[in-house]
Coordinates of N, CA, C and O in Angstrom, one line a residue:
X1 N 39.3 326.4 95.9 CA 40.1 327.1 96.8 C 39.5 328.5 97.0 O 39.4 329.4 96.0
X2 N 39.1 328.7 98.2 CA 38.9 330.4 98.6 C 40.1 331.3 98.4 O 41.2 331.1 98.9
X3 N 39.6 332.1 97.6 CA 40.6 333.3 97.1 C 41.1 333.9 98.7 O 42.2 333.8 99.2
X4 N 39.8 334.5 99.4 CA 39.4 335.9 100.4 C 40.6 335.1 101.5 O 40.7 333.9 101.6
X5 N 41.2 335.9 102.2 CA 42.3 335.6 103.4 C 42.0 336.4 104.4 O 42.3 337.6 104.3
X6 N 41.1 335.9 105.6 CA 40.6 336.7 106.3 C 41.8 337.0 107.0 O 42.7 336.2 107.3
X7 N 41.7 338.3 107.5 CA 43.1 339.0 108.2 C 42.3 339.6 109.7 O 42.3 338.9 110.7
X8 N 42.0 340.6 109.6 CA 41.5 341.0 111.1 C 42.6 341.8 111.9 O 42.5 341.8 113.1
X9 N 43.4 342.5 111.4 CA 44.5 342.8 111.7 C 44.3 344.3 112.2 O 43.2 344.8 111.8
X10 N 45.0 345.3 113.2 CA 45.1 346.6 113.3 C 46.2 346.6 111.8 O 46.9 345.8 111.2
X11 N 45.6 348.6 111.7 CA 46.7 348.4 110.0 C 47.1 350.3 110.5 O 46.7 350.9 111.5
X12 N 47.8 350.6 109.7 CA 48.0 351.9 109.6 C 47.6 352.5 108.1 O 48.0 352.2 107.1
X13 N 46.7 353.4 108.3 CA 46.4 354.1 107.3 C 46.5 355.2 106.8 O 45.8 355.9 107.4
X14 N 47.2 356.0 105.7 CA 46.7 357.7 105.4 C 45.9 357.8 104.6 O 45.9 357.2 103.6
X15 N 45.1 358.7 104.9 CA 43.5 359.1 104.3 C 43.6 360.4 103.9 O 44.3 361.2 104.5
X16 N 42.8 360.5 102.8 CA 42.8 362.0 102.6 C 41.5 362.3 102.3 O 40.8 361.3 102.2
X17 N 41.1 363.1 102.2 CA 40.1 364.6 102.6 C 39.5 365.2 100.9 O 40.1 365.9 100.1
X18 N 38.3 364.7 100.7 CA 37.8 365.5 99.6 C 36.8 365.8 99.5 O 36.2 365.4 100.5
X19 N 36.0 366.5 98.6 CA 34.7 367.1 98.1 C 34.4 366.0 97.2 O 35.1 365.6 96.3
X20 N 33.1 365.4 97.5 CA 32.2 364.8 96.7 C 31.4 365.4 95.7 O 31.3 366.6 96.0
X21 N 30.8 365.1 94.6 CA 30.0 366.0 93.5 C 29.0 366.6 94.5 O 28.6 367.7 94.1
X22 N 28.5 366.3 95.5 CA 27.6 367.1 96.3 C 28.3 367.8 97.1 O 27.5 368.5 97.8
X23 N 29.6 368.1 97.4 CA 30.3 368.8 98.0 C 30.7 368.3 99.2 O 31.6 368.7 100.0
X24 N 30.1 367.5 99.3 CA 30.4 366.7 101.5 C 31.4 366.8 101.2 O 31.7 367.0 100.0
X25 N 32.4 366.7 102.3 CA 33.5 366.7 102.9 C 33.9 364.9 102.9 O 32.9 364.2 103.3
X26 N 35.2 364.1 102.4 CA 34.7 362.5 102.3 C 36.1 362.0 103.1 O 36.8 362.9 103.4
X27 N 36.3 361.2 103.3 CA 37.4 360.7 103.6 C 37.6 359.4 103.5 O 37.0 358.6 104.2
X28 N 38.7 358.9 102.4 CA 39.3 357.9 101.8 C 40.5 357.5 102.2 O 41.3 358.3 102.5
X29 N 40.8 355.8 102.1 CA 42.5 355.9 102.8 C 43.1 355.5 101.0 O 42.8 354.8 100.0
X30 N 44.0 356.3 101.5 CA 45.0 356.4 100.2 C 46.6 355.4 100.0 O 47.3 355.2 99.0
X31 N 46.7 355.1 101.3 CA 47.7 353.9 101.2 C 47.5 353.5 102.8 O 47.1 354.4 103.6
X32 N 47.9 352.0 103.3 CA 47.6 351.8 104.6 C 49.3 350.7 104.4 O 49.9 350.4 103.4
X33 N 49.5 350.3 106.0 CA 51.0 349.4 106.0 C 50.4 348.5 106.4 O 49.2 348.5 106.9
X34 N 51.0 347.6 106.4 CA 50.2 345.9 107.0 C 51.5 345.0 106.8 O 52.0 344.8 105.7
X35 N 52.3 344.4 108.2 CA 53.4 344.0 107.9 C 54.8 344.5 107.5 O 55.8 343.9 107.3
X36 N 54.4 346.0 107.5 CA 55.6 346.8 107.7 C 55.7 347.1 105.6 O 56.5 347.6 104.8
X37 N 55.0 346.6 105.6 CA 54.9 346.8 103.8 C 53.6 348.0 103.4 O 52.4 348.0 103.8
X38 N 54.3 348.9 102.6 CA 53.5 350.1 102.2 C 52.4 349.8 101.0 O 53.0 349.3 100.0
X39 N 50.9 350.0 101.0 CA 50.6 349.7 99.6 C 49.9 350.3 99.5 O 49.0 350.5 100.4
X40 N 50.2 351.2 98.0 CA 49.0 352.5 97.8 C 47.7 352.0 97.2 O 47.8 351.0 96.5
X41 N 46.8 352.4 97.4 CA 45.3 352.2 97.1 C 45.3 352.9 95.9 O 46.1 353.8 95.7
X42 N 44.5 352.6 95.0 CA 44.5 352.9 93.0 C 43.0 353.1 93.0 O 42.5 354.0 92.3
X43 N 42.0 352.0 93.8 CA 40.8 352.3 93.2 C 39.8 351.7 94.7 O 39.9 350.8 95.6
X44 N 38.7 353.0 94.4 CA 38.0 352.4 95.5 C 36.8 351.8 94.9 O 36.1 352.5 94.1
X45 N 36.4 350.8 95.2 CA 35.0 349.8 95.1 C 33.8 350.3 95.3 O 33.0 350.8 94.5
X46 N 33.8 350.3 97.0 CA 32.8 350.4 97.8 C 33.1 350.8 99.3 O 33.9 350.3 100.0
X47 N 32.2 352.0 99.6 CA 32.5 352.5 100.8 C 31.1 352.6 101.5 O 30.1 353.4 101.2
X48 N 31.0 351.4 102.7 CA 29.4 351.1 103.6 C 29.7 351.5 104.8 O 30.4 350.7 105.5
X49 N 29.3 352.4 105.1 CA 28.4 353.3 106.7 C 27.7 351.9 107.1 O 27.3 351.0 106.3
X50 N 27.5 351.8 108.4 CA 26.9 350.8 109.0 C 27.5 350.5 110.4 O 28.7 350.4 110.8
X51 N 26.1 350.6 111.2 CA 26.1 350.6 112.7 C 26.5 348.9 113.2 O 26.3 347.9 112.5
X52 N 27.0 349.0 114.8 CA 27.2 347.5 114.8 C 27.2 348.2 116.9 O 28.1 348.7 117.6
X53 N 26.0 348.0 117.3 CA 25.4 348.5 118.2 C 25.4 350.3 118.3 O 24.8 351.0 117.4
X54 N 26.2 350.9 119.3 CA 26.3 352.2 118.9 C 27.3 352.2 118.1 O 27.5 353.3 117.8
X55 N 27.9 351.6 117.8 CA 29.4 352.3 117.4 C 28.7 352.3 115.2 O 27.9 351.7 114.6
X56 N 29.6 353.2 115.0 CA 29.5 353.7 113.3 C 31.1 353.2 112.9 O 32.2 353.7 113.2
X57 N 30.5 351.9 112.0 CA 31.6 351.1 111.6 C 31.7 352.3 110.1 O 30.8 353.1 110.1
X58 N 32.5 352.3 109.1 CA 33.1 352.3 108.0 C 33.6 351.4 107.5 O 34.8 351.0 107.9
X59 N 32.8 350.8 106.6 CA 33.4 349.6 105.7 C 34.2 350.0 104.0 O 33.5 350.6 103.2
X60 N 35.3 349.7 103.5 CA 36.2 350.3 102.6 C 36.5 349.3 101.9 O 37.5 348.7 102.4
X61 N 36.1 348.7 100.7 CA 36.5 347.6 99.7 C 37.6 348.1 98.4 O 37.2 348.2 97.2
X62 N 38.8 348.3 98.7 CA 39.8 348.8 97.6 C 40.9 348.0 97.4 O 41.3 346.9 97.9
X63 N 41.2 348.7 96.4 CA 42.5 347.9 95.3 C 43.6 348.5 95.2 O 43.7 349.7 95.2
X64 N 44.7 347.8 95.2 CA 46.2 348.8 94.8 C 46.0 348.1 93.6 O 46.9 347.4 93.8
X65 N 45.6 347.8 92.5 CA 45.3 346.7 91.1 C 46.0 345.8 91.0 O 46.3 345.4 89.9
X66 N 46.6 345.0 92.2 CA 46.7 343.5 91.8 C 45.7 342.5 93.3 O 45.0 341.4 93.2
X67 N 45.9 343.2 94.1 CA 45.3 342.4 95.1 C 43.6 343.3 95.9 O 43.9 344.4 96.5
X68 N 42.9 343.1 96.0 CA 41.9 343.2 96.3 C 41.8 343.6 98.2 O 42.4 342.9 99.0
X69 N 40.9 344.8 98.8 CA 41.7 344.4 100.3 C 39.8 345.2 100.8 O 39.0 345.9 100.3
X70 N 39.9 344.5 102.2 CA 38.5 345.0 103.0 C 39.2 345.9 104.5 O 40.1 345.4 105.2
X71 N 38.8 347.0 104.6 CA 38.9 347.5 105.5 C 37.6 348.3 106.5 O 36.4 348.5 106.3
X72 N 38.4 348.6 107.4 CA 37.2 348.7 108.3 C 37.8 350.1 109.3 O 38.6 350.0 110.2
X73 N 37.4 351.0 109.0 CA 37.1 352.1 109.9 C 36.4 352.6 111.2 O 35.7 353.6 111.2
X74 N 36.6 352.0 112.3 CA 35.7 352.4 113.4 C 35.7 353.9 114.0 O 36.7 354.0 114.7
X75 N 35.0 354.8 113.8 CA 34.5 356.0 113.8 C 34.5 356.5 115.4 O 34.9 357.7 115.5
X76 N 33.9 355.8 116.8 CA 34.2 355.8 117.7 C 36.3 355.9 118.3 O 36.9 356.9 118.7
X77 N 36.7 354.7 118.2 CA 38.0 354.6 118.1 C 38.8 355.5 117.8 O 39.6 356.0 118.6
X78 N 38.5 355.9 116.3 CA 39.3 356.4 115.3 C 40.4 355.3 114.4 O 41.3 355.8 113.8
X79 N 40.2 353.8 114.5 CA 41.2 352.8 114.2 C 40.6 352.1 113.3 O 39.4 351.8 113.2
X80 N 41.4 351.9 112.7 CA 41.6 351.0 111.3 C 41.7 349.5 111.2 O 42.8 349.2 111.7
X81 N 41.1 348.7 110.9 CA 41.3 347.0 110.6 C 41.3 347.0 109.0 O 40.6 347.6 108.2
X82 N 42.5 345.6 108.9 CA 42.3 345.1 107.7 C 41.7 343.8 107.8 O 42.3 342.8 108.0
X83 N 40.4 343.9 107.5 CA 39.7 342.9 107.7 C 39.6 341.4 107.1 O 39.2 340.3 107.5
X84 N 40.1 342.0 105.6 CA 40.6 340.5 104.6 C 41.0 341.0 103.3 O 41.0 342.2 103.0
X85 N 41.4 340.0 102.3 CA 42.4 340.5 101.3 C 42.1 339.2 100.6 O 42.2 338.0 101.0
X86 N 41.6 340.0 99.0 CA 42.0 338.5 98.2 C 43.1 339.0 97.1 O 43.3 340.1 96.4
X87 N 43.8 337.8 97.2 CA 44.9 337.9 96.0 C 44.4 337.4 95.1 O 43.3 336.7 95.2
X88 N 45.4 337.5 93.6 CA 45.1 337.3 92.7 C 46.0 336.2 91.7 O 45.6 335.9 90.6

């Protein structure tokens, strides 16, 4: 049985704003709604920059620590997808 539940969904996100050890300027989402259900984000994985013609996707692999979730940033837009989720 496949854990991953592909979703594809528009989501709502709040992100916040920090300084990297190099100082950049970064931006993380810190909880997103999906379903009208709030879930805060605990840990981030992996965060992949990556083009998909012109547009500058943001790829976001985090955890609230029970369920696992992929998100997707389009940079053009400004809009958020939750792209898939595995439970645990």
């Amino acid at each position: 049985m496949n854990p991953i539940i592909a979703i594809n969904q528009p989501i709502d996100v709040i992100a916040v704003f920090k300084k990297d050890t190099s100082k950049r300027l970064i931006c993380l989402p810190a909880k997103i709604r999906y379903k009208n259900q709030e879930i805060l984000i605990t840990t981030m994985a992996l965060h992949h920059p990556t083009k998909i013609g012109k547009r500058m996707i943001h790829i976001f692999d985090v955890s609230d620590g029970t369920n696992d979730y992929r998100l997707e940033f389009n940079a053009e837009s400004l809009s958020w997808r939750l792209q898939a989720m595995i439970t645990v």
